[in-house]
Amino acid sequence: MAKAECTPKWNTLALRNRKTCPTPEKSFQTTFTPVSKDKNSQTAGLLAGGDTQSSNGPSGQFVARGSIESPSKVLLMLVAGLSFSTRLYKLTEPPHVCWDETHFGKMGSYYINRTFFFDVHPPLGKMLIGLAGYMSGYNGTFPFIKPGDKYENQNYWGMRGFCAVLGSFLPIFAYLIVLELSNSCTAAIIAATLLIFDTGCITISQYILLDPILMFFIMAAVLSMVKFNQQRYRSFTASWWFWLVLTGINLAGALGVKFVGLFVIVLVGLNTIGDLWRLLGDMSLSLVDIAKHFLARAFALILLPLILYVTIFAVHFVVLNKSGPGDGFFSSAFQSRLIGNNLHNASMPEYLAFGSTVTIKNLRIAGGYLHSHWHLYPEGVGARQQQVTAYLHKDYNNLWVVHRQQDNNSQSGNPDLVRHGDIVRLEHKETTRNLHSHLHEAPLTKKHFQVTGYGINGTGDANDLWQMEVCGGRKGDPVKVLRSKVRFLHRATGCVLYSSGKTLPKWGWEQIEVTCSPYLKETPSSQWNIEDHINPKLPNISLSVLKPNFLEILLESHIVMFRGNSGLKPKDNEMNSKPWHWPINYQGLRFSGVNATEYRVYLLGNPVVWWINLASLGLYFTMVAVASIATQRGFSLGQQRIGMVNNGGLTHSLVLVRGGGLLMLGWLLHYAPFFTMGRILYFHHYFPAMLFSSMLTGTKLVWDTVISVFFYLFHPLSYGMTGPLAHEPGSAMAGLKWMDSWEF
């Protein structure tokens, strides 16, 4: 290792003229370089991607780190103190339900009461909220009906405090990540300051929400990954394994809170691919050594997170064992495992037969039970016949009797089973009208046909006949209760019975529209199953034998969650945020209060922080181009030339291209996918990406004082305010409503 011949890095003129000196990157890796008092001298993660040293043993580098440890620890303590104090300040205010606390606080209560519910997100975040509430003395009885409901004497502070504590770690993680990537305490403290004094980050951390939990695991995963990259010269040591395994644990945590945790998994995956590619080019490693590295990463970053993720659901299913509001979203077989559900430990005939009384459940999410009642369709809505709808709750009006095409009332003995391809007539038990369709258009889905109740006491016409098909079945296959997916094909028109998922107006009691679809493709909306089954002429079996196993309910849960996410469309007149709004801080989100007499909290980022971040993102590629050209021409870039902070001996191009590149990739992965999503979006979806943009900004700019001043000006948005609105005299926010789209 050539050391003595290399000209010191601080002599930039000599470095440009010295043609025999190694490149800045190799010089960094192979020389012992003096550093200033507050800087490190060892690159992090991707910054050392071009080294030629062996990665299968102790480091050959000698690093002067002692001079940074003391000031960095002091700064870390300062960051921690400011972060916790800003997040925990006025934590119990306002003492009423704010925004999505009505959902996630209620779900925490469900865990305490062991009541089953449905949500479009994986369960870890809600389980942790419930655990925090339970540990702090909350008894799970508060209903969380709507925003604004007073907490009164409930111990809600434990759940809020848990979220605030996790949110307090975000600036700490940002400090440590940037410190590793840039080896600069200055860069690290800037990144932490951006997050400490961002009003949006404070607001989103102080309430019972999934966001601070999700961001905690995302940042913890990135920090663990960066720390692991630092261990590249200490392969298979205890610290190497610790950071690798911790990365996998945090990946499972992120995905276990929300599916957007996939974005940080992709980030870690790309970093790992690059790491393995570098190892493949290390000629000091044998193929056996490379195989060991690959298997270690496969175990810690794929197998371990998968095991932990599945374990989260196993705990979820064990805890939530009582029937609750989520039953109707799942299959009848799934419901049979829930205590208190009418299918739990029930017994009924296994196969459907003519003469049976049944309930028929649609298989789409919130598809409902086939239902009818005495009310007619109003004038101007198809034929004025009896309404047929889908109803989300169990009800006597969900009962139907299965008849033959021509019933033989004198039949005795065991009734004939209904089989794939049989023609049936479904008679509504309460009103005795037949399930009927015709060529009138449906109430809401105009390309479909109307479904009605027609005739009386079994009399009707040819439009009452339906062919029953078992999905994937063959002619003669019997229809199994709970397990068989069936379709009802209308004999006269050729359409298929369908639950559109659309809510009818008040004349339809806001139940779900049922139509007959001319589009015959098999979808959950056109698939049904027999749930309740009553036939005294058939032997009963215990439904316990039909209960699905763990893998089946795990798969069903994910199918239901994915469909639920895709079904989150904006409703009429509902505010839908656009992804391009987010980086410019175009419009916030009202957490609490509207008028001057109410306690108002408004989710909006510190404008200076967000607009600096936006400028930083825009300048990044220009700076990379300048740095790359300058480095290619042999120039050493001083900190004044490209606006970057001192990095303790690391070349600016390395910090900018590799450390900054990692953060830019993280920002893109957590932001760009939202442009492709068809679901409803909100401002808070941008906050994981905002963490990466703040860390990227921290490596380039010094704005601490300005940020602190504007935090002071905008802090009422986070901690709440009363009195005049922003446009009224005497308001605490007078003169600060810089954009008309800000609603405070």
PDB file of C-alpha atoms in Angstrom, residues 143-397:
ATOM      1  CA  PRO A 143     -65.652   4.603  20.771  1.00  0.00           C
ATOM      2  CA  PHE A 144     -63.580   6.970  18.538  1.00  0.00           C
ATOM      3  CA  ILE A 145     -66.731   7.738  16.561  1.00  0.00           C
ATOM      4  CA  LYS A 146     -65.710  10.973  14.856  1.00  0.00           C
ATOM      5  CA  PRO A 147     -63.102  13.769  14.988  1.00  0.00           C
ATOM      6  CA  GLY A 148     -63.880  16.275  17.720  1.00  0.00           C
ATOM      7  CA  ASP A 149     -65.197  13.749  20.247  1.00  0.00           C
ATOM      8  CA  LYS A 150     -63.863  14.602  23.713  1.00  0.00           C
ATOM      9  CA  TYR A 151     -61.584  12.066  25.375  1.00  0.00           C
ATOM     10  CA  GLU A 152     -62.899  13.076  28.793  1.00  0.00           C
ATOM     11  CA  ASN A 153     -61.214  10.785  31.372  1.00  0.00           C
ATOM     12  CA  GLN A 154     -59.695   8.293  28.921  1.00  0.00           C
ATOM     13  CA  ASN A 155     -55.951   7.551  29.026  1.00  0.00           C
ATOM     14  CA  TYR A 156     -55.293   8.513  25.411  1.00  0.00           C
ATOM     15  CA  TRP A 157     -51.879  10.031  26.177  1.00  0.00           C
ATOM     16  CA  GLY A 158     -50.166   6.629  26.111  1.00  0.00           C
ATOM     17  CA  MET A 159     -51.046   5.995  22.470  1.00  0.00           C
ATOM     18  CA  ARG A 160     -50.175   9.548  21.458  1.00  0.00           C
ATOM     19  CA  GLY A 161     -46.979   9.375  23.499  1.00  0.00           C
ATOM     20  CA  PHE A 162     -45.883   6.133  21.829  1.00  0.00           C
ATOM     21  CA  CYS A 163     -46.272   7.663  18.371  1.00  0.00           C
ATOM     22  CA  ALA A 164     -44.502  10.858  19.490  1.00  0.00           C
ATOM     23  CA  VAL A 165     -41.542   8.925  20.902  1.00  0.00           C
ATOM     24  CA  LEU A 166     -41.073   7.023  17.644  1.00  0.00           C
ATOM     25  CA  GLY A 167     -41.419  10.287  15.725  1.00  0.00           C
ATOM     26  CA  SER A 168     -38.752  11.811  17.985  1.00  0.00           C
ATOM     27  CA  PHE A 169     -36.230   9.281  16.702  1.00  0.00           C
ATOM     28  CA  LEU A 170     -36.505  10.514  13.111  1.00  0.00           C
ATOM     29  CA  PRO A 171     -34.137  13.513  13.486  1.00  0.00           C
ATOM     30  CA  ILE A 172     -31.771  11.300  15.511  1.00  0.00           C
ATOM     31  CA  PHE A 173     -31.703   8.688  12.753  1.00  0.00           C
ATOM     32  CA  ALA A 174     -31.236  11.408  10.134  1.00  0.00           C
ATOM     33  CA  TYR A 175     -28.252  12.768  12.063  1.00  0.00           C
ATOM     34  CA  LEU A 176     -26.608   9.347  12.266  1.00  0.00           C
ATOM     35  CA  ILE A 177     -27.305   8.448   8.630  1.00  0.00           C
ATOM     36  CA  VAL A 178     -25.877  11.671   7.236  1.00  0.00           C
ATOM     37  CA  LEU A 179     -22.920  11.446   9.608  1.00  0.00           C
ATOM     38  CA  GLU A 180     -22.096   8.007   8.209  1.00  0.00           C
ATOM     39  CA  LEU A 181     -22.589   9.039   4.593  1.00  0.00           C
ATOM     40  CA  SER A 182     -20.699  12.340   4.706  1.00  0.00           C
ATOM     41  CA  ASN A 183     -18.401  11.976   7.738  1.00  0.00           C
ATOM     42  CA  SER A 184     -19.398  15.525   8.581  1.00  0.00           C
ATOM     43  CA  CYS A 185     -20.963  16.602  11.865  1.00  0.00           C
ATOM     44  CA  THR A 186     -22.001  19.826  10.157  1.00  0.00           C
ATOM     45  CA  ALA A 187     -23.947  17.993   7.449  1.00  0.00           C
ATOM     46  CA  ALA A 188     -25.503  15.704  10.041  1.00  0.00           C
ATOM     47  CA  ILE A 189     -26.664  18.537  12.292  1.00  0.00           C
ATOM     48  CA  ILE A 190     -28.172  20.373   9.305  1.00  0.00           C
ATOM     49  CA  ALA A 191     -30.203  17.322   8.299  1.00  0.00           C
ATOM     50  CA  ALA A 192     -31.400  16.840  11.878  1.00  0.00           C
ATOM     51  CA  THR A 193     -32.299  20.530  12.193  1.00  0.00           C
ATOM     52  CA  LEU A 194     -34.456  20.381   9.070  1.00  0.00           C
ATOM     53  CA  LEU A 195     -36.557  17.647  10.673  1.00  0.00           C
ATOM     54  CA  ILE A 196     -36.515  18.936  14.256  1.00  0.00           C
ATOM     55  CA  PHE A 197     -37.986  22.285  13.257  1.00  0.00           C
ATOM     56  CA  ASP A 198     -40.357  21.091  10.559  1.00  0.00           C
ATOM     57  CA  THR A 199     -43.900  21.795  11.696  1.00  0.00           C
ATOM     58  CA  GLY A 200     -45.282  19.018   9.531  1.00  0.00           C
ATOM     59  CA  CYS A 201     -43.021  16.350  11.040  1.00  0.00           C
ATOM     60  CA  ILE A 202     -43.990  17.505  14.518  1.00  0.00           C
ATOM     61  CA  THR A 203     -47.716  17.439  13.771  1.00  0.00           C
ATOM     62  CA  ILE A 204     -47.730  14.007  12.181  1.00  0.00           C
ATOM     63  CA  SER A 205     -45.761  12.597  15.139  1.00  0.00           C
ATOM     64  CA  GLN A 206     -48.065  13.836  17.881  1.00  0.00           C
ATOM     65  CA  TYR A 207     -51.252  11.914  17.132  1.00  0.00           C
ATOM     66  CA  ILE A 208     -52.443   8.318  17.073  1.00  0.00           C
ATOM     67  CA  LEU A 209     -51.406   7.574  13.489  1.00  0.00           C
ATOM     68  CA  LEU A 210     -49.451   4.951  11.572  1.00  0.00           C
ATOM     69  CA  ASP A 211     -47.132   7.484   9.932  1.00  0.00           C
ATOM     70  CA  PRO A 212     -44.591   7.980  12.759  1.00  0.00           C
ATOM     71  CA  ILE A 213     -44.404   4.200  13.253  1.00  0.00           C
ATOM     72  CA  LEU A 214     -43.849   3.622   9.541  1.00  0.00           C
ATOM     73  CA  MET A 215     -41.198   6.339   9.270  1.00  0.00           C
ATOM     74  CA  PHE A 216     -39.416   5.002  12.362  1.00  0.00           C
ATOM     75  CA  PHE A 217     -38.908   1.622  10.715  1.00  0.00           C
ATOM     76  CA  ILE A 218     -37.970   3.173   7.342  1.00  0.00           C
ATOM     77  CA  MET A 219     -35.271   5.352   8.881  1.00  0.00           C
ATOM     78  CA  ALA A 220     -34.091   2.551  11.168  1.00  0.00           C
ATOM     79  CA  ALA A 221     -33.729   0.285   8.123  1.00  0.00           C
ATOM     80  CA  VAL A 222     -31.702   2.905   6.232  1.00  0.00           C
ATOM     81  CA  LEU A 223     -29.471   3.553   9.254  1.00  0.00           C
ATOM     82  CA  SER A 224     -28.900  -0.184   9.756  1.00  0.00           C
ATOM     83  CA  MET A 225     -28.058  -0.570   6.073  1.00  0.00           C
ATOM     84  CA  VAL A 226     -25.554   2.284   6.155  1.00  0.00           C
ATOM     85  CA  LYS A 227     -23.993   0.949   9.356  1.00  0.00           C
ATOM     86  CA  PHE A 228     -23.731  -2.496   7.783  1.00  0.00           C
ATOM     87  CA  ASN A 229     -21.992  -1.017   4.760  1.00  0.00           C
ATOM     88  CA  GLN A 230     -19.394   0.362   7.156  1.00  0.00           C
ATOM     89  CA  GLN A 231     -18.602  -3.196   8.240  1.00  0.00           C
ATOM     90  CA  ARG A 232     -17.483  -4.294   4.783  1.00  0.00           C
ATOM     91  CA  TYR A 233     -13.919  -4.957   5.967  1.00  0.00           C
ATOM     92  CA  ARG A 234     -15.108  -6.918   9.022  1.00  0.00           C
ATOM     93  CA  SER A 235     -17.119  -9.617   7.293  1.00  0.00           C
ATOM     94  CA  PHE A 236     -18.931 -12.172   9.458  1.00  0.00           C
ATOM     95  CA  THR A 237     -17.907 -10.502  12.710  1.00  0.00           C
ATOM     96  CA  ALA A 238     -20.478  -9.912  15.455  1.00  0.00           C
ATOM     97  CA  SER A 239     -20.997  -6.262  14.461  1.00  0.00           C
ATOM     98  CA  TRP A 240     -21.345  -7.240  10.771  1.00  0.00           C
ATOM     99  CA  TRP A 241     -24.073  -9.732  11.616  1.00  0.00           C
ATOM    100  CA  PHE A 242     -25.749  -7.324  14.053  1.00  0.00           C
ATOM    101  CA  TRP A 243     -26.302  -4.562  11.509  1.00  0.00           C
ATOM    102  CA  LEU A 244     -27.247  -6.983   8.749  1.00  0.00           C
ATOM    103  CA  VAL A 245     -29.874  -8.741  10.874  1.00  0.00           C
ATOM    104  CA  LEU A 246     -31.139  -5.431  12.279  1.00  0.00           C
ATOM    105  CA  THR A 247     -31.669  -4.211   8.711  1.00  0.00           C
ATOM    106  CA  GLY A 248     -33.859  -7.230   8.012  1.00  0.00           C
ATOM    107  CA  ILE A 249     -35.839  -6.727  11.225  1.00  0.00           C
ATOM    108  CA  ASN A 250     -36.547  -3.101  10.360  1.00  0.00           C
ATOM    109  CA  LEU A 251     -37.601  -4.039   6.826  1.00  0.00           C
ATOM    110  CA  ALA A 252     -40.165  -6.429   8.290  1.00  0.00           C
ATOM    111  CA  GLY A 253     -41.325  -3.651  10.613  1.00  0.00           C
ATOM    112  CA  ALA A 254     -41.791  -1.154   7.778  1.00  0.00           C
ATOM    113  CA  LEU A 255     -43.751  -3.604   5.632  1.00  0.00           C
ATOM    114  CA  GLY A 256     -45.732  -4.741   8.672  1.00  0.00           C
ATOM    115  CA  VAL A 257     -47.073  -1.202   9.201  1.00  0.00           C
ATOM    116  CA  LYS A 258     -47.945  -0.217   5.616  1.00  0.00           C
ATOM    117  CA  PHE A 259     -47.374  -1.684   2.186  1.00  0.00           C
ATOM    118  CA  VAL A 260     -45.374   1.410   1.219  1.00  0.00           C
ATOM    119  CA  GLY A 261     -42.662  -0.236   3.316  1.00  0.00           C
ATOM    120  CA  LEU A 262     -41.932  -2.050   0.047  1.00  0.00           C
ATOM    121  CA  PHE A 263     -40.184   1.104  -1.152  1.00  0.00           C
ATOM    122  CA  VAL A 264     -37.438   0.912   1.476  1.00  0.00           C
ATOM    123  CA  ILE A 265     -37.141  -2.817   0.776  1.00  0.00           C
ATOM    124  CA  VAL A 266     -36.390  -1.940  -2.853  1.00  0.00           C
ATOM    125  CA  LEU A 267     -33.821   0.628  -1.685  1.00  0.00           C
ATOM    126  CA  VAL A 268     -32.031  -1.915   0.499  1.00  0.00           C
ATOM    127  CA  GLY A 269     -32.313  -4.503  -2.258  1.00  0.00           C
ATOM    128  CA  LEU A 270     -30.624  -2.259  -4.830  1.00  0.00           C
ATOM    129  CA  ASN A 271     -27.879  -1.423  -2.337  1.00  0.00           C
ATOM    130  CA  THR A 272     -27.367  -5.136  -1.676  1.00  0.00           C
ATOM    131  CA  ILE A 273     -27.156  -5.944  -5.388  1.00  0.00           C
ATOM    132  CA  GLY A 274     -24.470  -3.281  -5.763  1.00  0.00           C
ATOM    133  CA  ASP A 275     -22.636  -4.664  -2.745  1.00  0.00           C
ATOM    134  CA  LEU A 276     -22.665  -8.217  -4.118  1.00  0.00           C
ATOM    135  CA  TRP A 277     -21.523  -6.969  -7.511  1.00  0.00           C
ATOM    136  CA  ARG A 278     -18.548  -5.290  -5.840  1.00  0.00           C
ATOM    137  CA  LEU A 279     -17.728  -8.511  -3.990  1.00  0.00           C
ATOM    138  CA  LEU A 280     -17.866 -10.443  -7.253  1.00  0.00           C
ATOM    139  CA  GLY A 281     -15.145  -8.168  -8.598  1.00  0.00           C
ATOM    140  CA  ASP A 282     -12.913  -8.676  -5.557  1.00  0.00           C
ATOM    141  CA  MET A 283     -10.360 -11.178  -6.846  1.00  0.00           C
ATOM    142  CA  SER A 284      -9.112 -11.915  -3.333  1.00  0.00           C
ATOM    143  CA  LEU A 285     -12.408 -13.699  -2.625  1.00  0.00           C
ATOM    144  CA  SER A 286     -13.063 -17.274  -3.688  1.00  0.00           C
ATOM    145  CA  LEU A 287     -16.408 -18.321  -5.114  1.00  0.00           C
ATOM    146  CA  VAL A 288     -17.120 -20.055  -1.797  1.00  0.00           C
ATOM    147  CA  ASP A 289     -16.570 -16.748   0.038  1.00  0.00           C
ATOM    148  CA  ILE A 290     -18.921 -14.967  -2.362  1.00  0.00           C
ATOM    149  CA  ALA A 291     -21.523 -17.700  -1.882  1.00  0.00           C
ATOM    150  CA  LYS A 292     -21.303 -17.212   1.894  1.00  0.00           C
ATOM    151  CA  HIS A 293     -21.896 -13.485   1.480  1.00  0.00           C
ATOM    152  CA  PHE A 294     -24.887 -14.127  -0.773  1.00  0.00           C
ATOM    153  CA  LEU A 295     -26.455 -16.667   1.579  1.00  0.00           C
ATOM    154  CA  ALA A 296     -25.939 -14.429   4.610  1.00  0.00           C
ATOM    155  CA  ARG A 297     -27.734 -11.558   2.902  1.00  0.00           C
ATOM    156  CA  ALA A 298     -30.487 -13.843   1.577  1.00  0.00           C
ATOM    157  CA  PHE A 299     -31.127 -15.086   5.103  1.00  0.00           C
ATOM    158  CA  ALA A 300     -31.051 -11.693   6.842  1.00  0.00           C
ATOM    159  CA  LEU A 301     -32.741  -9.559   4.178  1.00  0.00           C
ATOM    160  CA  ILE A 302     -35.236 -11.995   2.626  1.00  0.00           C
ATOM    161  CA  LEU A 303     -35.939 -15.039   4.790  1.00  0.00           C
ATOM    162  CA  LEU A 304     -35.819 -13.328   8.196  1.00  0.00           C
ATOM    163  CA  PRO A 305     -38.110 -10.393   7.222  1.00  0.00           C
ATOM    164  CA  LEU A 306     -40.536 -12.844   5.622  1.00  0.00           C
ATOM    165  CA  ILE A 307     -40.655 -14.973   8.786  1.00  0.00           C
ATOM    166  CA  LEU A 308     -41.179 -11.897  10.958  1.00  0.00           C
ATOM    167  CA  TYR A 309     -43.849 -10.518   8.628  1.00  0.00           C
ATOM    168  CA  VAL A 310     -45.800 -13.790   8.704  1.00  0.00           C
ATOM    169  CA  THR A 311     -45.370 -13.906  12.493  1.00  0.00           C
ATOM    170  CA  ILE A 312     -47.005 -10.471  12.758  1.00  0.00           C
ATOM    171  CA  PHE A 313     -50.097 -11.860  11.058  1.00  0.00           C
ATOM    172  CA  ALA A 314     -50.039 -14.985  13.208  1.00  0.00           C
ATOM    173  CA  VAL A 315     -50.185 -12.804  16.327  1.00  0.00           C
ATOM    174  CA  HIS A 316     -52.876 -10.663  14.684  1.00  0.00           C
ATOM    175  CA  PHE A 317     -55.120 -13.679  14.069  1.00  0.00           C
ATOM    176  CA  VAL A 318     -54.567 -15.092  17.551  1.00  0.00           C
ATOM    177  CA  VAL A 319     -55.362 -11.803  19.310  1.00  0.00           C
ATOM    178  CA  LEU A 320     -58.408 -10.868  17.209  1.00  0.00           C
ATOM    179  CA  ASN A 321     -60.485 -13.984  17.790  1.00  0.00           C
ATOM    180  CA  LYS A 322     -63.893 -12.375  18.428  1.00  0.00           C
ATOM    181  CA  SER A 323     -66.502 -11.441  15.855  1.00  0.00           C
ATOM    182  CA  GLY A 324     -66.532  -7.756  14.999  1.00  0.00           C
ATOM    183  CA  PRO A 325     -67.108  -5.145  12.297  1.00  0.00           C
ATOM    184  CA  GLY A 326     -64.566  -6.737   9.961  1.00  0.00           C
ATOM    185  CA  ASP A 327     -66.407 -10.043   9.538  1.00  0.00           C
ATOM    186  CA  GLY A 328     -68.358  -9.057   6.442  1.00  0.00           C
ATOM    187  CA  PHE A 329     -65.238  -8.259   4.434  1.00  0.00           C
ATOM    188  CA  PHE A 330     -64.055 -11.860   4.618  1.00  0.00           C
ATOM    189  CA  SER A 331     -65.284 -15.175   3.357  1.00  0.00           C
ATOM    190  CA  SER A 332     -67.802 -17.254   5.258  1.00  0.00           C
ATOM    191  CA  ALA A 333     -65.135 -19.873   5.936  1.00  0.00           C
ATOM    192  CA  PHE A 334     -62.913 -17.182   7.454  1.00  0.00           C
ATOM    193  CA  GLN A 335     -65.762 -15.955   9.664  1.00  0.00           C
ATOM    194  CA  SER A 336     -66.372 -19.457  11.030  1.00  0.00           C
ATOM    195  CA  ARG A 337     -63.223 -19.152  13.164  1.00  0.00           C
ATOM    196  CA  LEU A 338     -64.407 -16.014  15.017  1.00  0.00           C
ATOM    197  CA  ILE A 339     -66.023 -16.388  18.441  1.00  0.00           C
ATOM    198  CA  GLY A 340     -69.496 -14.840  18.444  1.00  0.00           C
ATOM    199  CA  ASN A 341     -70.021 -15.159  14.700  1.00  0.00           C
ATOM    200  CA  ASN A 342     -73.109 -17.180  13.851  1.00  0.00           C
ATOM    201  CA  LEU A 343     -70.890 -19.547  11.870  1.00  0.00           C
ATOM    202  CA  HIS A 344     -68.543 -20.232  14.791  1.00  0.00           C
ATOM    203  CA  ASN A 345     -68.930 -23.822  16.036  1.00  0.00           C
ATOM    204  CA  ALA A 346     -72.128 -24.004  13.998  1.00  0.00           C
ATOM    205  CA  SER A 347     -73.389 -27.038  12.148  1.00  0.00           C
ATOM    206  CA  MET A 348     -75.293 -27.185   8.868  1.00  0.00           C
ATOM    207  CA  PRO A 349     -75.597 -29.386   5.782  1.00  0.00           C
ATOM    208  CA  GLU A 350     -72.367 -29.550   3.785  1.00  0.00           C
ATOM    209  CA  TYR A 351     -73.932 -29.593   0.305  1.00  0.00           C
ATOM    210  CA  LEU A 352     -76.644 -27.301  -1.103  1.00  0.00           C
ATOM    211  CA  ALA A 353     -79.971 -28.954  -1.983  1.00  0.00           C
ATOM    212  CA  PHE A 354     -83.250 -27.891  -3.516  1.00  0.00           C
ATOM    213  CA  GLY A 355     -85.635 -26.647  -0.855  1.00  0.00           C
ATOM    214  CA  SER A 356     -82.810 -25.198   1.282  1.00  0.00           C
ATOM    215  CA  THR A 357     -83.035 -21.759   2.890  1.00  0.00           C
ATOM    216  CA  VAL A 358     -79.745 -19.910   2.424  1.00  0.00           C
ATOM    217  CA  THR A 359     -77.906 -16.616   2.610  1.00  0.00           C
ATOM    218  CA  ILE A 360     -75.794 -15.763  -0.421  1.00  0.00           C
ATOM    219  CA  LYS A 361     -72.671 -13.640   0.083  1.00  0.00           C
ATOM    220  CA  ASN A 362     -70.784 -11.754  -2.617  1.00  0.00           C
ATOM    221  CA  LEU A 363     -67.028 -12.289  -2.687  1.00  0.00           C
ATOM    222  CA  ARG A 364     -65.876  -8.766  -3.472  1.00  0.00           C
ATOM    223  CA  ILE A 365     -64.755  -6.568  -0.595  1.00  0.00           C
ATOM    224  CA  ALA A 366     -67.867  -5.126   1.023  1.00  0.00           C
ATOM    225  CA  GLY A 367     -69.895  -6.924  -1.641  1.00  0.00           C
ATOM    226  CA  GLY A 368     -72.593  -7.738   0.891  1.00  0.00           C
ATOM    227  CA  TYR A 369     -75.325 -10.357   1.199  1.00  0.00           C
ATOM    228  CA  LEU A 370     -77.977 -10.753  -1.492  1.00  0.00           C
ATOM    229  CA  HIS A 371     -80.940  -8.904   0.022  1.00  0.00           C
ATOM    230  CA  SER A 372     -84.442  -7.715  -0.725  1.00  0.00           C
ATOM    231  CA  HIS A 373     -87.246  -5.885   1.092  1.00  0.00           C
ATOM    232  CA  TRP A 374     -90.783  -4.675   0.461  1.00  0.00           C
ATOM    233  CA  HIS A 375     -89.697  -1.322  -1.001  1.00  0.00           C
ATOM    234  CA  LEU A 376     -89.976  -0.755  -4.747  1.00  0.00           C
ATOM    235  CA  TYR A 377     -87.647   1.008  -7.151  1.00  0.00           C
ATOM    236  CA  PRO A 378     -88.844   4.619  -7.564  1.00  0.00           C
ATOM    237  CA  GLU A 379     -90.415   6.007 -10.698  1.00  0.00           C
ATOM    238  CA  GLY A 380     -87.887   6.499 -13.462  1.00  0.00           C
ATOM    239  CA  VAL A 381     -85.466   3.862 -12.143  1.00  0.00           C
ATOM    240  CA  GLY A 382     -86.053   0.838 -14.350  1.00  0.00           C
ATOM    241  CA  ALA A 383     -89.193  -1.193 -13.756  1.00  0.00           C
ATOM    242  CA  ARG A 384     -91.145  -0.280 -10.645  1.00  0.00           C
ATOM    243  CA  GLN A 385     -90.631  -3.648  -9.006  1.00  0.00           C
ATOM    244  CA  GLN A 386     -89.260  -4.789  -5.658  1.00  0.00           C
ATOM    245  CA  GLN A 387     -85.718  -3.687  -4.832  1.00  0.00           C
ATOM    246  CA  VAL A 388     -82.889  -6.233  -4.717  1.00  0.00           C
ATOM    247  CA  THR A 389     -79.678  -5.003  -3.105  1.00  0.00           C
ATOM    248  CA  ALA A 390     -76.596  -6.217  -1.292  1.00  0.00           C
ATOM    249  CA  TYR A 391     -76.554  -5.579   2.460  1.00  0.00           C
ATOM    250  CA  LEU A 392     -73.375  -5.581   4.531  1.00  0.00           C
ATOM    251  CA  HIS A 393     -74.967  -6.876   7.724  1.00  0.00           C
ATOM    252  CA  LYS A 394     -76.664 -10.104   8.715  1.00  0.00           C
ATOM    253  CA  ASP A 395     -80.433  -9.714   8.458  1.00  0.00           C
ATOM    254  CA  TYR A 396     -83.579 -11.806   8.078  1.00  0.00           C
ATOM    255  CA  ASN A 397     -84.167 -10.205   4.664  1.00  0.00           C
TER     256      ASN A 397
END
